[in-house]
Each structure stands twice: as C-alpha cells, then as structure tokens.
Coordinates of C-alpha atoms in Angstrom, one line a residue:
Chain A
M278 CA -241.9 92.0 89.9
R279 CA -239.8 91.2 92.9
L280 CA -242.4 89.0 94.3
T281 CA -242.8 86.9 91.2
F282 CA -239.0 86.5 91.1
T283 CA -238.8 85.2 94.7
A284 CA -241.9 83.1 94.2
G285 CA -240.3 81.6 91.1
A286 CA -236.9 81.1 92.7
F287 CA -238.1 79.0 95.6
P288 CA -239.5 76.1 93.6
L289 CA -236.3 76.2 91.6
I290 CA -234.1 76.0 94.7
I291 CA -236.2 73.1 96.1
L292 CA -236.0 71.4 92.8
L293 CA -232.2 71.7 92.8
M294 CA -232.0 70.4 96.3
T295 CA -234.2 67.4 95.8
G296 CA -232.6 66.8 92.4
C297 CA -229.3 66.0 94.1
K298 CA -228.4 62.4 94.6
P299 CA -229.8 61.2 97.9
N300 CA -227.2 60.0 100.4
A301 CA -227.0 56.3 99.9
T302 CA -228.0 55.0 103.3
D303 CA -227.0 51.4 103.2
R304 CA -223.7 50.7 101.6
I305 CA -223.1 47.6 103.7
N306 CA -222.8 44.4 101.7
N307 CA -225.3 42.6 103.9
A308 CA -225.9 39.7 101.5
A309 CA -222.3 38.7 101.7
S310 CA -221.9 39.2 105.4
I311 CA -222.2 36.1 107.6
T312 CA -225.0 36.6 109.9
S313 CA -227.5 33.8 109.5
I314 CA -225.5 30.6 109.4
S315 CA -226.2 28.8 112.7
R316 CA -223.9 26.1 114.1
L317 CA -220.8 28.1 113.1
P318 CA -218.4 27.9 116.1
E319 CA -216.8 31.2 115.3
N320 CA -217.2 34.0 112.7
P321 CA -214.4 33.4 110.1
L322 CA -214.7 37.1 109.1
E323 CA -213.2 38.0 112.4
M324 CA -210.0 36.0 111.6
T325 CA -207.0 37.0 109.6
P326 CA -207.4 36.9 105.8
M327 CA -204.5 34.8 104.4
A328 CA -205.3 34.0 100.8
V329 CA -207.8 34.7 98.0
S330 CA -208.9 32.6 95.0
L331 CA -211.4 32.6 92.1
Q332 CA -213.2 29.7 90.6
P333 CA -214.0 31.0 87.0
K334 CA -216.2 28.1 86.1
A335 CA -218.4 28.3 89.1
K336 CA -218.2 32.1 89.1
T337 CA -217.3 32.1 92.8
M338 CA -214.6 33.8 94.9
S339 CA -213.1 32.5 98.1
T340 CA -211.1 33.9 101.0
L341 CA -209.0 31.7 103.3
Y342 CA -209.0 32.9 106.9
G343 CA -206.9 31.7 109.8
N344 CA -206.8 32.0 113.6
S345 CA -203.7 33.5 115.2
I346 CA -201.8 30.2 115.2
A347 CA -202.5 29.6 111.5
A348 CA -201.8 33.2 110.6
K349 CA -198.2 32.7 111.7
R350 CA -197.7 31.2 108.3
L351 CA -198.1 34.7 106.8
R352 CA -194.9 35.7 108.5
D353 CA -192.7 32.6 108.6
G354 CA -194.1 30.5 105.8
A355 CA -194.1 27.4 108.1
Y356 CA -196.9 24.8 107.8
Y357 CA -200.0 25.0 109.9
A358 CA -199.1 24.2 113.5
A359 CA -201.3 22.2 116.1
G360 CA -204.2 24.4 117.2
S361 CA -204.6 26.1 113.8
V362 CA -208.1 26.8 112.6
L363 CA -208.7 27.6 108.9
Y364 CA -211.9 28.7 107.2
L365 CA -212.5 28.9 103.5
V366 CA -215.5 31.2 102.8
T367 CA -216.8 31.0 99.3
W368 CA -219.1 33.6 97.7
K369 CA -221.0 33.8 94.4
G370 CA -219.3 36.7 92.6
K371 CA -221.4 39.6 91.2
A372 CA -220.6 42.7 89.1
D373 CA -219.5 45.7 91.2
P374 CA -222.2 48.3 90.8
D375 CA -219.7 51.1 91.2
W376 CA -216.9 50.0 88.8
F377 CA -217.2 48.2 85.5
G378 CA -214.2 45.9 85.5
A379 CA -214.7 44.4 89.0
H380 CA -216.5 41.5 90.7
I381 CA -217.4 41.6 94.4
P382 CA -218.8 39.0 96.8
D383 CA -222.5 38.3 96.7
R384 CA -224.2 35.5 98.8
V385 CA -222.1 32.9 100.6
T386 CA -222.2 29.5 98.9
A387 CA -220.2 27.5 101.4
I388 CA -218.1 27.7 104.5
E389 CA -215.5 25.0 105.1
R390 CA -213.6 24.7 108.4
I391 CA -210.4 22.8 109.0
S392 CA -209.0 22.4 112.5
F393 CA -205.7 20.9 113.7
D394 CA -205.9 19.3 117.2
Q395 CA -203.0 19.1 119.6
N396 CA -201.6 16.1 117.8
G397 CA -201.9 17.8 114.4
Q398 CA -204.9 15.6 113.5
K399 CA -207.1 17.4 110.9
S400 CA -210.9 17.6 110.9
Y401 CA -213.1 19.1 108.2
T402 CA -216.6 20.5 108.6
F403 CA -218.8 21.8 105.9
F404 CA -221.5 24.5 106.3
K405 CA -224.0 25.2 103.6
G406 CA -224.4 28.9 102.8
P407 CA -227.6 30.7 101.6
G408 CA -226.2 30.8 98.1
W409 CA -225.4 27.1 97.9
D410 CA -225.5 25.6 94.5
P411 CA -226.2 21.8 94.6
A412 CA -224.3 21.4 91.3
L413 CA -221.1 22.0 93.3
D414 CA -220.1 18.6 94.7
L415 CA -217.5 19.1 97.3
K416 CA -215.8 15.9 98.4
K417 CA -214.3 16.0 101.8
N418 CA -210.9 14.3 101.0
E419 CA -210.3 16.4 97.9
R420 CA -211.3 19.6 99.7
L421 CA -208.8 19.0 102.5
I422 CA -206.0 18.7 100.0
I423 CA -207.1 21.7 97.9
I424 CA -207.7 24.0 100.9
L425 CA -204.4 23.1 102.6
S426 CA -202.4 23.8 99.4
I427 CA -203.9 27.2 98.6
P428 CA -200.9 29.5 98.1
I429 CA -200.8 32.3 100.7
A430 CA -201.2 35.8 99.4
K431 CA -197.8 37.2 100.2
S432 CA -196.9 40.8 100.7
P433 CA -193.6 42.4 101.6
Chain B
M117 CA -237.9 105.2 79.8
K118 CA -234.8 107.1 79.3
L119 CA -233.2 105.6 82.5
K120 CA -234.1 102.1 81.4
F121 CA -232.4 102.7 78.1
K122 CA -229.3 104.0 79.8
I123 CA -229.1 100.9 82.0
I124 CA -229.4 98.6 79.1
L125 CA -226.7 100.5 77.2
G126 CA -224.5 100.3 80.3
I127 CA -224.9 96.6 80.7
L128 CA -224.3 96.1 77.0
S129 CA -221.0 98.0 77.0
L130 CA -219.9 96.1 80.1
V131 CA -220.6 92.8 78.4
L132 CA -218.6 94.1 75.3
L133 CA -215.8 95.3 77.5
A134 CA -215.7 92.0 79.3
Q135 CA -214.9 90.3 76.1
L136 CA -211.4 91.8 76.3
I137 CA -210.7 89.7 79.4
R138 CA -210.3 86.2 78.2
P139 CA -208.8 83.1 79.6
E140 CA -205.2 82.3 78.4
E141 CA -206.3 79.0 77.0
L142 CA -208.3 80.7 74.3
S143 CA -205.4 82.5 72.7
S144 CA -202.3 80.6 73.8
V145 CA -203.2 77.0 73.2
K146 CA -203.5 76.0 69.6
T147 CA -205.8 73.1 69.4
Q148 CA -204.0 70.3 67.9
P149 CA -206.1 67.5 66.3
V150 CA -205.4 64.2 68.0
K151 CA -204.7 61.5 65.5
G152 CA -207.5 58.9 65.7
L153 CA -207.0 56.6 68.7
A154 CA -204.7 54.0 67.3
G155 CA -205.7 50.3 67.8
V156 CA -209.4 50.8 68.5
P157 CA -212.2 50.4 66.0
E158 CA -213.3 53.6 64.4
E159 CA -216.8 53.6 65.9
V160 CA -215.3 53.4 69.4
A161 CA -212.9 56.3 68.7
K162 CA -215.8 58.3 67.2
V163 CA -217.9 58.1 70.4
L164 CA -215.0 59.4 72.5
E165 CA -214.1 62.1 70.0
T166 CA -217.5 63.6 69.8
S167 CA -218.4 63.3 73.4
C168 CA -215.2 63.7 75.3
F169 CA -212.4 65.2 73.3
D170 CA -213.5 68.8 73.9
C171 CA -212.5 68.6 77.5
H172 CA -210.2 65.6 77.6
S173 CA -207.7 66.2 74.8
S174 CA -205.8 68.9 73.0
Q175 CA -208.4 68.7 70.3
T176 CA -211.0 71.2 71.5
S177 CA -213.4 72.9 69.2
W178 CA -214.8 76.1 70.8
R179 CA -218.2 77.2 69.5
W180 CA -218.9 80.9 69.2
F181 CA -221.0 80.9 72.5
D182 CA -218.1 79.1 74.3
R183 CA -215.9 82.0 73.4
L184 CA -218.0 84.7 75.1
T185 CA -216.8 86.0 78.5
P186 CA -217.7 84.8 81.1
A187 CA -218.6 81.4 79.5
N188 CA -215.1 81.0 78.1
F189 CA -213.7 81.0 81.7
L190 CA -216.0 78.1 82.6
V191 CA -215.1 76.3 79.4
A192 CA -211.3 76.9 80.0
S193 CA -211.6 75.5 83.6
H194 CA -213.4 72.4 82.3
I195 CA -210.6 71.8 79.9
R196 CA -208.0 72.4 82.5
D197 CA -209.6 70.1 85.1
G198 CA -210.8 67.6 82.5
R199 CA -207.4 67.1 81.0
K200 CA -205.8 66.7 84.4
A201 CA -208.2 63.8 85.1
L202 CA -208.0 62.1 81.7
D203 CA -206.1 63.2 78.6
F204 CA -206.5 61.4 75.3
S205 CA -203.7 63.4 73.8
Q206 CA -201.3 61.0 75.5
W207 CA -202.8 58.0 73.8
D208 CA -199.9 57.5 71.3
S209 CA -197.3 57.4 74.1
L210 CA -199.1 54.8 76.1
A211 CA -198.6 51.0 76.1
S212 CA -201.7 48.9 75.5
P213 CA -202.4 48.0 79.2
Q214 CA -202.4 51.8 80.0
R215 CA -204.6 52.4 77.0
N216 CA -207.1 49.8 78.2
A217 CA -207.0 51.3 81.7
M218 CA -207.8 54.7 80.2
L219 CA -210.8 53.2 78.3
Y220 CA -212.1 51.5 81.5
F221 CA -211.7 54.8 83.3
A222 CA -213.6 56.6 80.5
L223 CA -216.4 54.0 80.5
N224 CA -216.8 54.2 84.2
G225 CA -217.1 58.0 83.9
M226 CA -220.0 57.4 81.4
L227 CA -221.7 54.7 83.5
S228 CA -221.7 56.8 86.6
K229 CA -223.6 59.4 84.6
E230 CA -221.1 62.0 85.5
M231 CA -219.7 62.4 82.0
P232 CA -220.0 64.1 79.7
L233 CA -220.9 67.1 81.9
S234 CA -224.6 67.8 81.6
S235 CA -224.0 71.6 81.5
Y236 CA -222.1 70.8 78.3
T237 CA -224.5 68.5 76.6
A238 CA -227.2 71.0 77.1
L239 CA -225.4 73.3 74.6
H240 CA -223.7 70.6 72.6
P241 CA -226.5 68.0 72.1
A242 CA -224.4 66.0 69.6
A243 CA -222.2 64.9 72.5
K244 CA -225.0 63.3 74.4
L245 CA -224.5 59.5 74.9
D246 CA -227.1 56.9 74.3
Q247 CA -227.1 53.3 75.5
K248 CA -225.8 52.2 72.1
D249 CA -222.7 54.3 72.5
I250 CA -222.0 52.9 76.0
D251 CA -222.7 49.3 74.9
L252 CA -220.3 49.7 72.0
I253 CA -217.4 50.6 74.4
R254 CA -218.4 48.0 77.0
N255 CA -218.5 45.2 74.4
Y256 CA -215.2 46.4 72.9
L257 CA -213.5 46.1 76.3
L258 CA -215.2 42.8 77.2
N259 CA -214.0 41.3 73.9
N260 CA -210.6 42.8 73.7
A261 CA -209.4 43.9 77.1
V262 CA -210.1 41.3 79.7
S263 CA -206.9 40.3 81.5
K264 CA -206.0 36.7 81.7
P265 CA -204.3 35.2 84.7
A266 CA -200.6 34.4 84.4
S267 CA -199.8 30.8 83.5
I268 CA -198.6 28.3 86.0
E269 CA -195.1 28.2 84.7
S270 CA -194.4 31.9 85.3
N271 CA -194.8 31.3 89.0
S272 CA -192.4 33.5 90.8
M273 CA -193.7 32.7 94.2
G274 CA -191.6 31.4 97.1
A275 CA -189.1 34.2 96.6
E276 CA -187.6 34.9 100.0
K277 CA -188.8 38.0 101.7
P278 CA -186.2 40.7 101.7
S279 CA -185.4 41.1 105.4
I280 CA -185.9 44.3 107.2
M281 CA -186.1 47.1 104.7
E282 CA -186.6 50.8 105.0
V283 CA -189.7 52.0 103.4
K284 CA -189.7 55.6 102.3
K285 CA -192.6 58.1 102.8
T286 CA -194.9 59.0 99.9
P287 CA -194.4 62.5 98.3
N288 CA -197.3 63.8 100.4
G289 CA -195.5 62.8 103.6
I290 CA -197.3 59.6 104.6
A291 CA -195.3 56.9 106.4
Y292 CA -195.7 53.2 105.6
L293 CA -198.1 51.2 107.8
P294 CA -196.6 47.7 108.1
N295 CA -199.3 46.1 110.2
Y296 CA -202.3 46.0 107.9
R297 CA -202.1 42.3 107.4
N298 CA -203.4 41.8 110.9
W299 CA -206.5 43.8 110.1
K300 CA -209.8 42.3 108.9
A301 CA -210.9 41.9 105.3
I302 CA -213.9 44.2 104.6
S303 CA -214.1 42.9 101.0
T304 CA -212.3 41.3 98.2
T305 CA -212.5 42.1 94.5
E306 CA -211.6 40.4 91.3
R307 CA -210.5 43.0 88.7
F308 CA -210.8 41.7 85.2
D309 CA -209.9 45.1 83.8
N310 CA -206.3 44.7 85.0
G311 CA -205.9 41.1 85.9
T312 CA -205.5 41.5 89.6
I313 CA -207.2 40.1 92.7
R314 CA -207.5 42.3 95.8
I315 CA -208.1 42.3 99.5
I316 CA -209.5 45.4 101.2
F317 CA -208.5 45.6 104.8
G318 CA -210.1 47.8 107.5
N319 CA -208.4 48.8 110.7
P320 CA -210.4 48.2 114.0
I321 CA -211.9 51.7 113.8
A322 CA -213.1 51.0 110.3
V323 CA -214.6 47.7 111.2
E324 CA -216.5 49.1 114.1
A325 CA -217.7 52.1 112.1
I326 CA -219.1 49.7 109.5
H327 CA -220.8 47.6 112.1
E328 CA -222.4 50.6 113.7
G329 CA -223.4 52.0 110.4
K330 CA -221.3 55.2 110.8
T331 CA -219.9 55.1 107.3
N332 CA -220.9 58.5 105.9
P333 CA -218.6 60.1 106.9
F334 CA -216.2 57.5 108.3
P335 CA -214.8 58.7 111.7
D336 CA -211.3 60.1 112.1
G337 CA -208.8 57.2 112.6
T338 CA -210.4 55.0 110.0
I339 CA -207.8 53.4 107.7
F340 CA -208.4 51.2 104.6
A341 CA -205.6 49.3 103.0
K342 CA -206.0 47.7 99.6
T343 CA -203.5 45.1 98.3
A344 CA -203.4 43.9 94.7
W345 CA -201.8 40.7 93.4
K346 CA -201.5 39.5 89.9
Q347 CA -203.9 36.7 89.1
Q348 CA -202.1 33.3 88.9
Q349 CA -203.6 30.3 87.2
G350 CA -203.6 27.2 89.5
K351 CA -203.4 23.6 88.4
D352 CA -206.9 22.8 89.6
G353 CA -208.5 25.5 87.5
S354 CA -208.7 28.0 90.3
V355 CA -207.0 31.4 90.1
Y356 CA -204.8 32.5 93.0
A357 CA -203.0 35.6 94.2
G358 CA -199.6 35.6 92.5
Q359 CA -197.0 38.3 92.3
F360 CA -197.6 41.2 94.7
V361 CA -198.4 44.5 92.9
Q362 CA -199.0 47.2 95.4
V363 CA -200.7 48.3 98.6
E364 CA -202.7 51.5 98.9
F365 CA -204.0 53.4 101.9
M366 CA -206.8 55.8 102.7
I367 CA -206.3 57.4 106.1
K368 CA -209.1 59.5 107.6
D369 CA -208.2 62.7 109.4
V370 CA -210.6 65.6 108.5
K371 CA -208.3 68.3 109.8
R372 CA -204.9 67.0 108.7
Y373 CA -206.1 66.0 105.3
A374 CA -208.6 68.9 104.7
G375 CA -207.1 69.6 101.3
T376 CA -207.6 66.1 100.0
K377 CA -211.2 65.4 101.0
G378 CA -210.4 64.4 104.5
W379 CA -208.3 61.4 103.5
G380 CA -204.5 60.8 103.3
W381 CA -203.8 58.9 100.1
A382 CA -200.8 56.6 99.8
R383 CA -199.5 53.8 97.5
W384 CA -196.4 51.7 97.7
K385 CA -195.5 49.5 94.7
G386 CA -193.8 46.2 94.2
E387 CA -191.8 43.9 96.5
N388 CA -189.5 46.8 97.3
L389 CA -192.4 49.0 98.4
L390 CA -191.4 52.0 96.4
P391 CA -193.5 55.1 97.2
Y392 CA -195.7 56.0 94.3
G393 CA -196.1 59.6 93.0
K394 CA -193.8 62.2 91.6
T395 CA -195.1 65.4 93.2
V396 CA -196.8 66.3 96.5
K397 CA -200.1 66.5 94.6
F398 CA -199.9 63.0 93.1
D399 CA -203.0 62.2 95.1
S400 CA -205.2 64.3 92.8
E401 CA -205.2 61.2 90.5
C402 CA -206.6 59.1 93.3
I403 CA -209.3 61.7 94.2
S404 CA -210.3 62.2 90.6
C405 CA -211.0 58.5 90.1
H406 CA -212.7 58.2 93.5
R407 CA -214.8 61.3 92.8
P408 CA -218.0 59.5 91.6
E409 CA -218.2 58.2 95.3
R410 CA -218.1 61.7 96.7
D411 CA -221.6 61.1 98.3
N412 CA -220.1 58.0 100.0
D413 CA -217.1 59.7 101.6
Y414 CA -215.0 58.8 98.5
V415 CA -215.1 55.1 99.4
F416 CA -215.9 52.6 96.6
T417 CA -216.1 49.4 98.7
R418 CA -219.4 48.1 100.0
P419 CA -218.0 46.5 103.1
L420 CA -218.9 43.3 104.9
D421 CA -220.5 43.7 108.3
I422 CA -218.2 41.7 110.6
R423 CA -219.9 40.9 113.9
D424 CA -219.2 38.7 116.9
L425 CA -221.6 35.8 116.5
N426 CA -221.7 35.1 120.2
K427 CA -222.9 38.6 121.0
K428 CA -226.5 38.9 120.0

C-alpha cells in the first residue's frame, strides 16, 4: 500500500516539476541590438538617448542618440554645438510578445549619423541595417533637416 | 474491520465539524450583481462575466462544492486577491480611458494563459476560454480602443522647466533619482493601448548585467527607469514624444525589498513629479501587473545588448 503510494507520487512530482515553465534563457533582444554593422565609427547605443519617434506608415520606430556635447541640449535646450555627434537609429517595430498593446524594436532598418565639426559644418552618413527596406528612399538633404528638427523628449 | 469503521466515522465527523468554520466572505458579503459592463458589446461583456466575474467582481456565484470547508477558504482567498488585482465592480465609476486600460489588463491576463486560474476551470468548465473569446476582446480593443496621437495644434512643448524643485519620496519611502537621463536606453516601446511612447533606461549595473547575460535574477544595484510621453503628431507624418507623463523605477535590492519581490517600485507623475500611490502598499498594483513575468525576475523588457564595438 505504502509502496504503491510512493511509487505513484514520484512520477507525479516529476511531472509537476517539468510541467513548470522553463526559465526563459535568452530574453535579450539580439535582433535589435547593433552588433553586425561594420564601418560604424562608434556604437550609438552607448550614447545618450535624446528623442524617440514613430513612423506609422513604414511601421518603424527611431531613437535619436547624442554624444556628450550634443546631449547638453537635454539640459539647456541650446542648439547642437561644434563637436556634436548625433545618431538616428531606426528599427522595424514588432508586437511585444509579453504585452498586447505595445510595439518593441525588431531589426535595424537604418542608422544615420550627423556630425558637427569644429566650424559647425555638418556631415551626414548613412548605414544600411539588416532590416533595410528599399522602398524607403532617404534623401540626404531632407534627412538632415528632419533629424535636426526632431523635438527632444523632455523630462522635468 | 471495526477499527477501520471508527476511523472513517472519525474523519467524517471532522469534516462535518469543519463546516462550522467558514471564511467571513461566505456569510458577510452579499453578492451584488454587477450591471452589465456599460459601453461594451454584449458578447464582450458576456465572456468576462462567465470567465472572470467570480473572482474579479462583487458578483460571485458560489457552487455547492465551493462552499465546503476547506475549499471555501481557497475560493475566498481567490476572490480577495483577485479583486485586489482587478475589480470589475468599479466599472461604472471609471472614465473610458481607465475602462480601456482595464480591458487591456484583462486581455493580457488571458493571453499570458494565467487567467482564468486553471484550478478554477477544472471545476467550472463553462469559464474556460477558447480562441474565439480571446479574439473577440482583442478585436474589440483594436477597433475601439487604440489611442491616437495628440494633434499638432495642442503642442504644449517648449514650456520652461520649473527650476530646482523638491521632489517628495514615494509612500514606500523611495527617493527620486534625478540622473536617469544620463543612463543608456535598453529599449523603447510604442504603447497603442494608452497612446504613449516610452524609453526604458538601465543604469550601468543593468547594462553590464544584460551584456553578461546575468539577467535572471538581475544583480543588486540594478535600476530601471521608464519614462512615458504622450504621442504627439508631427507635421511630417511622424509621431514624437510630446507631453511628459511619468517616470517609474524598479530598484533591485534583494534584502531591502524582500517584501516586494526584491525590487523597490516607484513612480512620479507629471511635470511636477508628484509621487504616485496613496498607501505604503501601493506597489502591490505594480507587482500584480508584472506578475506574469515572475519567471523573468518581474521584468517585462527584452533589453538591447549594448556593447563596445571596439572591444571584440
């Protein structure tokens, strides 16, 4: 009697244990992390996030990053000074698997870099991301104006 | 034989006696029927009524087997905890954005397969949900409760920052952390359920833990900050961060915050950074919504791996 009980209980316990959700091992958003784009002079993700935007038509989302000179704008609102480096990283958006009601970044479509030299001269560089969509036609002159006029995400 | 009989008789009388001990809820709370959920289609309300109201409203129907001690204690605790997390009885007193937030919360409970509790559906099979029920609610929300960005005209940006202000502690005793804007962005989210756009910041300990894969659990000292802004329609068709809504923190300290899953929870709202929460235990609201992530140290965000490209 006792033996059959113990013998019966064991598989049950093991079943319960294995029935539990396995610990999700990899929760890192690797697809959206910048790891494989060569020629990038610096990793924009290491810089200070300054603004965010959504492009509903293209279903993309972007974050504007700045180096420490550019990031001064967060505090004093002044225009980008000489030596500023800005990056606009754009991702394809995807549904958040953990929350119906949210979109999170998927693969990078494009990375755009604007730098201000010591004389305040701007230069623009474009890097194609693994999620690049050829239908998006980014024209250099337009992009400069758009990126430089993105409103900063202000917080008190 | 005789002994066996006595034992059975003993157990039986114990079970009968036990019936005298009953949870308060069974006698004291009269179940009040909740009027149908105003403003939503009948089919949507029906799904929630049959599958959720027993534990998430004042309209509970106890079956005979639910009333037996000790089952009734379990049922009573389900109702107590369930109503703390989500209470449809409050529906009539809520404005429509809060009603929608409640429905999104409910739908996410269903999608995470947590709800309705499986111990409950085993005995109340009618409450089981099928894909049709879930799609019904999902489609209702997508067609009726997707927030639109504020129009360009209502732009209230450019307001001068109030100079040095004193920010009060939250009711659970957490002091404001002003430096999070220097931290790195571990993710961004667009929330179409409440029309916001968000940056999730990680302090240096968080960023390093993510890079090294030490995220479950996150080490002591990890801090996340999440800011939300209202979505603002731009002239070029893009949507930008408009009015600042709030900043929230999760601060990891296993010992200090042992009572709240190892995290200190804090939220400050609006330009004036008013601390959120009425009582010390306001954070049970945070924990209850983050609970589906309990196997991931209560963290929703799937973070970016931020690495130094020069170091291979």
